[in-house]
Short mmCIF file of C-alpha atoms in Angstrom, two decimals:
data_model
loop_
_atom_site.label_atom_id
_atom_site.label_comp_id
_atom_site.label_asym_id
_atom_site.label_seq_id
_atom_site.Cartn_x
_atom_site.Cartn_y
_atom_site.Cartn_z
CA UNK A 11 31.26 -60.83 55.26
CA UNK A 12 29.06 -59.80 51.94
CA UNK A 13 26.42 -57.33 52.47
CA UNK A 14 23.11 -56.84 50.12
CA UNK A 15 21.72 -53.67 49.88
CA UNK A 16 17.99 -54.10 49.08
CA UNK A 17 16.27 -51.38 47.60
CA UNK A 18 12.33 -51.05 47.63
CA UNK A 19 10.86 -51.51 44.30
CA UNK A 20 9.53 -47.75 44.44
CA UNK A 21 12.98 -46.45 44.56
CA UNK A 22 13.48 -46.01 41.24
CA UNK A 23 15.91 -43.37 41.42
CA UNK A 24 18.33 -45.12 43.89
CA UNK A 25 18.08 -48.58 41.92
CA UNK A 26 19.08 -46.52 38.55
CA UNK A 27 21.99 -45.26 40.13
CA UNK A 28 23.15 -48.39 41.82
CA UNK A 29 25.81 -49.10 39.16
CA UNK A 30 28.87 -46.83 38.11
CA UNK A 31 27.93 -46.54 34.50
CA UNK A 32 24.61 -45.25 35.45
CA UNK A 33 25.84 -42.79 37.91
CA UNK A 34 28.39 -41.42 35.22
CA UNK A 35 25.34 -41.00 32.68
CA UNK A 36 23.45 -38.98 35.36
CA UNK A 37 26.32 -36.88 36.17
CA UNK A 38 26.91 -36.18 32.52
CA UNK A 39 23.15 -35.44 31.66
CA UNK A 40 23.05 -33.28 34.75
CA UNK A 41 26.34 -31.24 33.73
CA UNK A 42 25.00 -30.60 30.32
CA UNK A 43 21.49 -29.55 31.16
CA UNK A 44 23.08 -27.00 33.84
CA UNK A 45 25.56 -25.69 31.10
CA UNK A 46 22.67 -25.63 28.67
CA UNK A 47 20.53 -23.54 30.88
CA UNK A 48 23.46 -21.23 32.10
CA UNK A 49 24.06 -20.79 28.25
CA UNK A 50 20.65 -20.05 27.59
CA UNK A 51 20.41 -17.51 30.55
CA UNK A 52 23.51 -15.86 29.68
CA UNK A 53 22.18 -15.06 26.09
CA UNK A 54 19.05 -14.38 27.35
CA UNK A 55 20.12 -11.48 29.61
CA UNK A 56 22.44 -10.27 26.94
CA UNK A 57 20.09 -10.11 24.06
CA UNK A 58 17.43 -8.42 26.36
CA UNK A 59 19.83 -5.45 27.11
CA UNK A 60 20.42 -5.40 23.45
CA UNK A 61 16.98 -5.40 22.41
CA UNK A 62 15.98 -2.73 24.98
CA UNK A 63 18.50 -0.10 23.95
CA UNK A 64 17.49 -0.84 20.23
CA UNK A 65 13.68 0.14 21.21
CA UNK A 66 14.61 2.62 23.13
CA UNK A 67 16.39 4.32 20.40
CA UNK A 68 14.11 2.90 17.82
CA UNK A 69 15.02 0.40 15.10
CA UNK A 70 15.37 3.40 12.39
CA UNK A 71 17.07 6.17 14.83
CA UNK A 72 20.11 6.44 11.87
CA UNK A 73 17.71 7.90 9.65
CA UNK A 74 16.98 10.99 7.71
CA UNK A 75 13.98 12.44 5.98
CA UNK A 76 14.33 15.04 3.07
CA UNK A 77 11.07 17.12 2.17
CA UNK A 78 10.27 19.72 -0.46
CA UNK A 79 9.31 23.07 0.68
CA UNK A 80 5.47 23.54 1.84
CA UNK A 81 3.14 24.19 -1.00
CA UNK A 82 1.63 27.52 -0.65
CA UNK A 83 -2.15 28.01 -1.84
CA UNK A 84 -3.37 31.75 -2.27
CA UNK A 85 -6.83 32.91 -2.89
CA UNK A 86 -7.28 33.47 -6.58
CA UNK A 87 -5.22 30.33 -7.68
CA UNK A 88 -6.81 28.12 -10.30
CA UNK A 89 -7.31 24.84 -8.60
CA UNK A 90 -9.16 21.93 -7.86
CA UNK A 91 -10.60 19.99 -5.12
CA UNK A 92 -9.35 16.99 -6.59
CA UNK A 93 -5.63 18.49 -7.08
CA UNK A 94 -5.57 19.50 -3.31
CA UNK A 95 -6.54 15.86 -2.32
CA UNK A 96 -3.86 14.28 -4.50
CA UNK A 97 -1.32 16.46 -2.99
CA UNK A 98 -2.55 15.73 0.59
CA UNK A 99 -2.34 11.73 -0.11
CA UNK A 100 1.39 12.02 -1.37
CA UNK A 101 2.29 14.05 1.51
CA UNK A 102 0.94 11.61 3.73
CA UNK A 103 -2.61 12.71 4.45
CA UNK A 104 -5.62 10.33 4.35
CA UNK A 105 -9.22 10.91 4.24
CA UNK A 106 -10.02 8.80 7.34
CA UNK A 107 -9.24 10.81 10.50
CA UNK A 108 -7.77 7.78 12.32
CA UNK A 109 -5.43 6.33 9.54
CA UNK A 110 -2.49 8.97 9.72
CA UNK A 111 -0.68 10.96 12.32
CA UNK A 112 0.19 13.70 9.42
CA UNK A 113 -3.26 14.75 9.16
CA UNK A 114 -6.70 13.80 7.29
CA UNK A 115 -8.80 15.74 4.77
CA UNK A 116 -12.69 15.93 3.54
CA UNK A 117 -13.90 16.90 0.30
CA UNK A 118 -17.07 19.07 0.58
CA UNK A 119 -19.32 20.05 -2.19
CA UNK A 120 -17.55 23.36 -2.46
CA UNK A 121 -14.22 23.21 -0.47
CA UNK A 122 -11.36 21.06 1.20
CA UNK A 123 -11.20 20.71 4.87
CA UNK A 124 -7.60 20.30 5.72
CA UNK A 125 -6.96 18.85 9.45
CA UNK A 126 -3.35 18.43 10.49
CA UNK A 127 -2.15 15.78 12.55
CA UNK A 128 0.25 15.38 15.69
CA UNK A 129 2.99 14.62 13.09
CA UNK A 130 2.18 17.48 10.84
CA UNK A 131 4.29 20.41 9.71
CA UNK A 132 2.00 23.07 10.63
CA UNK A 133 -0.85 22.53 13.20
CA UNK A 134 -3.21 25.05 11.73
CA UNK A 135 -6.20 23.36 9.79
CA UNK A 136 -8.47 25.47 7.28
CA UNK A 137 -11.13 25.03 5.09
CA UNK A 138 -10.29 25.92 1.45
CA UNK A 139 -13.50 27.12 -0.46
CA UNK A 140 -13.26 26.53 -4.40
CA UNK A 141 -15.60 27.87 -7.06
CA UNK A 142 -15.29 27.40 -10.72
CA UNK A 143 -11.81 25.99 -10.52
CA UNK A 144 -10.38 28.96 -8.19
CA UNK A 145 -9.70 29.32 -4.46
CA UNK A 146 -12.04 31.75 -3.44
CA UNK A 147 -11.86 31.41 0.45
CA UNK A 148 -9.50 30.34 3.24
CA UNK A 149 -10.64 30.02 6.51
CA UNK A 150 -8.77 28.76 9.56
CA UNK A 151 -9.94 26.17 11.66
CA UNK A 152 -7.84 27.34 14.56
CA UNK A 153 -9.32 31.01 15.07
CA UNK A 154 -12.02 30.88 12.04
CA UNK A 155 -10.43 34.01 11.00
CA UNK A 156 -9.84 34.55 7.27
CA UNK A 157 -6.26 33.93 5.22
CA UNK A 158 -4.99 35.08 2.10
CA UNK A 159 -2.81 32.39 1.86
CA UNK A 160 -2.22 29.07 3.39
CA UNK A 161 0.92 26.43 3.68
CA UNK A 162 -0.15 22.94 2.71
CA UNK A 163 1.98 19.88 4.14
CA UNK A 164 5.60 19.68 2.96
CA UNK A 165 5.87 16.52 0.45
CA UNK A 166 8.70 13.95 1.18
CA UNK A 167 10.77 13.75 -1.72
CA UNK A 168 13.96 11.99 -0.27
CA UNK A 169 11.99 9.54 2.21
CA UNK A 170 14.35 7.88 4.61
CA UNK A 171 17.77 6.43 4.20
CA UNK A 172 20.92 5.43 5.84
CA UNK A 173 24.68 5.09 5.18
CA UNK A 174 23.63 1.81 3.70
CA UNK A 175 21.55 3.52 1.10
CA UNK A 176 18.31 1.81 2.14
CA UNK A 177 15.22 3.92 1.86
CA UNK A 178 11.95 4.00 3.86
CA UNK A 179 9.06 5.90 4.31
CA UNK A 180 7.79 5.16 7.95
CA UNK A 181 4.20 4.17 8.50
CA UNK A 182 2.29 3.10 11.75
CA UNK A 183 0.17 0.16 12.30
CA UNK A 184 -3.27 2.16 11.90
CA UNK A 185 -2.10 3.81 8.85
CA UNK A 186 -1.81 0.65 7.19
CA UNK A 187 -4.89 -0.34 5.11
CA UNK A 188 -6.48 -3.42 6.60
CA UNK A 189 -6.50 -5.11 2.88
CA UNK A 190 -2.72 -5.17 3.08
CA UNK A 191 -2.28 -6.64 6.65
CA UNK A 192 -4.73 -9.63 5.44
CA UNK A 193 -2.79 -10.16 2.30
CA UNK A 194 0.73 -9.98 4.38
CA UNK A 195 -0.73 -12.84 7.12
CA UNK A 196 -2.12 -14.74 4.75
CA UNK A 197 1.28 -14.75 2.40
CA UNK A 198 3.59 -15.04 5.56
CA UNK A 199 1.72 -15.85 8.68
CA UNK A 200 -1.73 -16.77 8.80
CA UNK A 201 -1.91 -17.35 12.74
CA UNK A 202 0.51 -14.26 13.46
CA UNK A 203 -2.17 -12.07 15.91
CA UNK A 204 -2.42 -15.49 17.88
CA UNK A 205 0.48 -17.60 18.21
CA UNK A 206 3.33 -16.76 20.80
CA UNK A 207 5.95 -16.08 18.32
CA UNK A 208 6.10 -19.51 17.30
CA UNK A 209 3.56 -21.56 14.96
CA UNK A 210 3.82 -25.06 15.70
CA UNK A 211 1.19 -25.86 13.14
CA UNK A 212 3.23 -24.00 10.55
CA UNK A 213 6.18 -26.07 11.63
CA UNK A 214 4.20 -29.38 11.25
CA UNK A 215 2.55 -28.39 8.03
CA UNK A 216 5.87 -27.30 6.49
CA UNK A 217 7.47 -30.51 7.52
CA UNK A 218 4.74 -32.45 6.07
CA UNK A 219 4.90 -30.68 2.67
CA UNK A 220 8.86 -31.03 2.67
CA UNK A 221 8.74 -35.05 3.28
CA UNK A 222 5.39 -36.04 1.57
CA UNK A 223 5.04 -33.45 -1.39
CA UNK A 224 8.66 -32.92 -1.81
CA UNK A 225 7.77 -28.96 -1.40
CA UNK A 226 10.39 -26.55 0.27
CA UNK A 227 8.29 -24.21 2.46
CA UNK A 228 9.17 -21.91 5.19
CA UNK A 229 7.87 -21.92 8.87
CA UNK A 230 9.23 -18.93 10.33
CA UNK A 231 6.54 -16.37 11.88
CA UNK A 232 6.82 -12.59 11.38
CA UNK A 233 8.33 -12.24 14.67
CA UNK A 234 11.16 -14.69 13.81
CA UNK A 235 11.63 -12.83 10.41
CA UNK A 236 11.84 -9.79 12.46
CA UNK A 237 14.20 -10.95 14.63
CA UNK A 238 16.62 -11.84 11.91
CA UNK A 239 16.17 -8.33 9.88
CA UNK A 240 16.68 -6.08 12.92
CA UNK A 241 19.33 -7.63 14.82
CA UNK A 242 21.01 -10.84 13.15
CA UNK A 243 21.52 -9.47 9.47
CA UNK A 244 21.94 -11.95 6.68
CA UNK A 245 23.82 -14.23 8.75
CA UNK A 246 22.12 -17.86 7.84
CA UNK A 247 22.29 -21.33 9.14
CA UNK A 248 21.93 -23.06 12.61
CA UNK A 249 24.48 -20.79 13.99
CA UNK A 250 21.39 -18.34 14.08
CA UNK A 251 18.89 -20.27 15.43
CA UNK A 252 19.54 -19.73 19.42
CA UNK A 253 19.85 -15.90 19.14
CA UNK A 254 16.95 -15.85 16.64
CA UNK A 255 14.38 -17.75 19.17
CA UNK A 256 15.58 -15.92 22.17
CA UNK A 257 15.07 -12.54 20.34
CA UNK A 258 11.75 -13.78 19.12
CA UNK A 259 10.76 -14.58 22.64
CA UNK A 260 11.68 -11.04 23.92
CA UNK A 261 10.02 -9.18 21.24
CA UNK A 262 6.49 -11.03 21.96
CA UNK A 263 7.26 -10.03 25.52
CA UNK A 264 8.02 -6.33 25.03
CA UNK A 265 5.78 -5.48 22.24
CA UNK A 266 2.22 -6.15 21.22
CA UNK A 267 1.42 -7.73 17.89
CA UNK A 268 0.40 -4.39 16.26
CA UNK A 269 4.20 -3.01 17.28
CA UNK A 270 5.62 -6.37 15.88
CA UNK A 271 3.67 -5.97 12.64
CA UNK A 272 4.23 -2.09 12.11
CA UNK A 273 8.26 -2.49 13.09
CA UNK A 274 7.78 -5.64 10.60
CA UNK A 275 6.04 -3.45 7.65
CA UNK A 276 8.94 -0.69 8.03
CA UNK A 277 11.98 -3.14 7.83
CA UNK A 278 11.25 -6.08 5.09
CA UNK A 279 13.57 -5.94 2.26
CA UNK A 280 11.33 -4.81 -0.96
CA UNK A 281 13.90 -4.60 -3.98
CA UNK A 282 15.89 -2.07 -4.94
CA UNK A 283 15.36 1.57 -7.02
CA UNK A 284 18.59 2.39 -8.66
CA UNK A 285 21.38 2.19 -6.12
CA UNK A 286 19.07 2.19 -3.19
CA UNK A 287 17.53 -0.61 -1.57
CA UNK A 288 13.76 -0.57 -0.54
CA UNK A 289 12.45 -1.05 2.75
CA UNK A 290 9.15 -1.52 4.04
CA UNK A 291 5.73 -1.22 2.39
CA UNK A 292 5.55 2.36 2.90
CA UNK A 293 8.27 3.08 0.69
CA UNK A 294 7.21 0.47 -1.86
CA UNK A 295 3.76 1.63 -2.34
CA UNK A 296 5.48 4.99 -3.90
CA UNK A 297 8.19 3.01 -5.81
CA UNK A 298 5.77 0.62 -7.45
CA UNK A 299 2.51 2.38 -7.59
CA UNK A 300 3.44 5.88 -6.95
CA UNK A 301 0.85 6.35 -4.32
CA UNK A 302 0.34 6.55 -0.28
CA UNK A 303 -0.14 3.19 1.51
CA UNK A 304 -3.43 4.13 2.35
CA UNK A 305 -4.46 4.24 -1.15
CA UNK A 306 -3.72 0.78 -2.23
CA UNK A 307 -5.78 -1.67 -3.88
CA UNK A 308 -6.56 -5.31 -3.22
CA UNK A 309 -4.46 -6.64 -6.27
CA UNK A 310 -1.69 -4.32 -5.30
CA UNK A 311 -1.75 -5.20 -1.52
CA UNK A 312 -1.42 -8.56 -2.72
CA UNK A 313 1.31 -8.18 -4.89
CA UNK A 314 3.38 -6.14 -2.21
CA UNK A 315 2.53 -8.93 0.36
CA UNK A 316 3.86 -11.66 -2.09
CA UNK A 317 7.55 -9.72 -2.34
CA UNK A 318 9.17 -10.31 0.75
CA UNK A 319 9.24 -13.98 -0.08
CA UNK A 320 11.91 -13.12 -3.15
CA UNK A 321 12.12 -9.52 -3.75
CA UNK A 322 14.27 -9.65 -6.61
CA UNK A 323 12.50 -12.80 -7.87
CA UNK A 324 8.91 -11.10 -7.84
CA UNK A 325 10.00 -7.46 -8.52
CA UNK A 326 7.08 -6.09 -10.96
CA UNK A 327 9.44 -3.94 -12.92
CA UNK A 328 11.73 -6.50 -13.69
CA UNK A 329 9.49 -9.95 -13.73
CA UNK A 330 5.99 -8.88 -14.23
CA UNK A 331 4.92 -12.75 -15.10
CA UNK A 332 6.43 -13.91 -11.80
CA UNK A 333 5.02 -11.32 -9.97
CA UNK A 334 1.61 -11.77 -11.45
CA UNK A 335 1.81 -15.62 -10.26
CA UNK A 336 2.78 -14.59 -6.90
CA UNK A 337 0.38 -12.23 -6.41
CA UNK A 338 -2.72 -14.57 -7.70
CA UNK A 339 -1.28 -17.09 -4.96
CA UNK A 340 -1.68 -14.39 -2.34
CA UNK A 341 -5.04 -13.74 -3.20
CA UNK A 342 -5.71 -17.42 -3.46
CA UNK A 343 -4.57 -17.42 -0.11
CA UNK A 344 -6.71 -14.65 0.98
CA UNK A 345 -9.84 -16.19 -0.08
CA UNK A 346 -9.19 -19.71 1.57
CA UNK A 347 -8.32 -17.49 4.97
CA UNK A 348 -11.87 -15.90 4.08
CA UNK A 349 -10.46 -12.14 3.88
CA UNK A 350 -12.17 -11.91 0.41
CA UNK A 351 -15.21 -13.40 -1.35
CA UNK A 352 -14.90 -15.46 -4.53
CA UNK A 353 -15.98 -12.13 -6.69
CA UNK A 354 -13.07 -9.95 -5.11
CA UNK A 355 -10.70 -13.13 -5.97
CA UNK A 356 -11.88 -13.19 -9.49
CA UNK A 357 -12.04 -9.71 -10.32
CA UNK A 358 -8.68 -8.78 -8.50
CA UNK A 359 -6.77 -11.87 -10.16
CA UNK A 360 -7.78 -10.77 -13.42
CA UNK A 361 -6.47 -7.01 -12.98
CA UNK A 362 -2.86 -7.08 -15.15
CA UNK A 363 0.21 -5.78 -13.42
CA UNK A 364 0.27 -2.19 -13.38
CA UNK A 365 3.28 -0.51 -11.69
#
């Protein structure tokens, strides 16, 4: 006697597994799904511990900073206000009270006001009065008493380096000029402040240009680049895609966009100077333009923002012509993103490379 099992038309799963082949296929699918989820979960928690440890210690914990001696000025010294201002800028001071944790200064009609910040060598501020090229009076901003001498902030001379001979000059997000922020996101990741770590529109754009325009274009976001720079090193290829993805998700969850940008700005490869590798925009502003990052102009910011794509290729010392072309492409992207006007684009793109 034979029995036939009739299944209702709505019982799709029951009808699907009615044959042995389909049951085997379903079993394999379930096994692979569980294995994949288990693997991802394992590595997710593994990288979570690694990232927490790294962020607690700081990404540049194994670094040192070498300073010159504090610069002393005395009543009666021959000095100009612009000389004091230039020195303070090299020491990390800014003209804006909210731009630098080292401190800020203000040039008055007859004096220079020095206001140390929380990271300053000496918390005592002062007003340095200058008449006819001479320092005539020093007044403490702490107790308003008169001083015969005053110690200006020591100037960094060795910057930050480690056993891998990498030089950095650490900068905070609020110390990075807005023009450099706009230049970098225009060059590398224009949707950075809006996407969750991955830019689907950037990926589709890169695929389109690769297939239909035969143009190689990367689609990595700043967060993905940071994941590779800080945690994965120089390893390339498909084997790094899973850890890169997981680290990117972690970074977006644990850090603000400003913190991610700050880490990126301090860690990105910017070429080399002699036997030292230059890392970050704070150091590269000193290396290529001899100035503090807060003093960068529009064309200088665009040049630095274009270098991460190829630090050796666009080195303005060795390849000024290629650096000029790349800089102007960044300026064009800033124009398209409405960060600069047509007149600003025309003026900046006409400036020669000056390093």
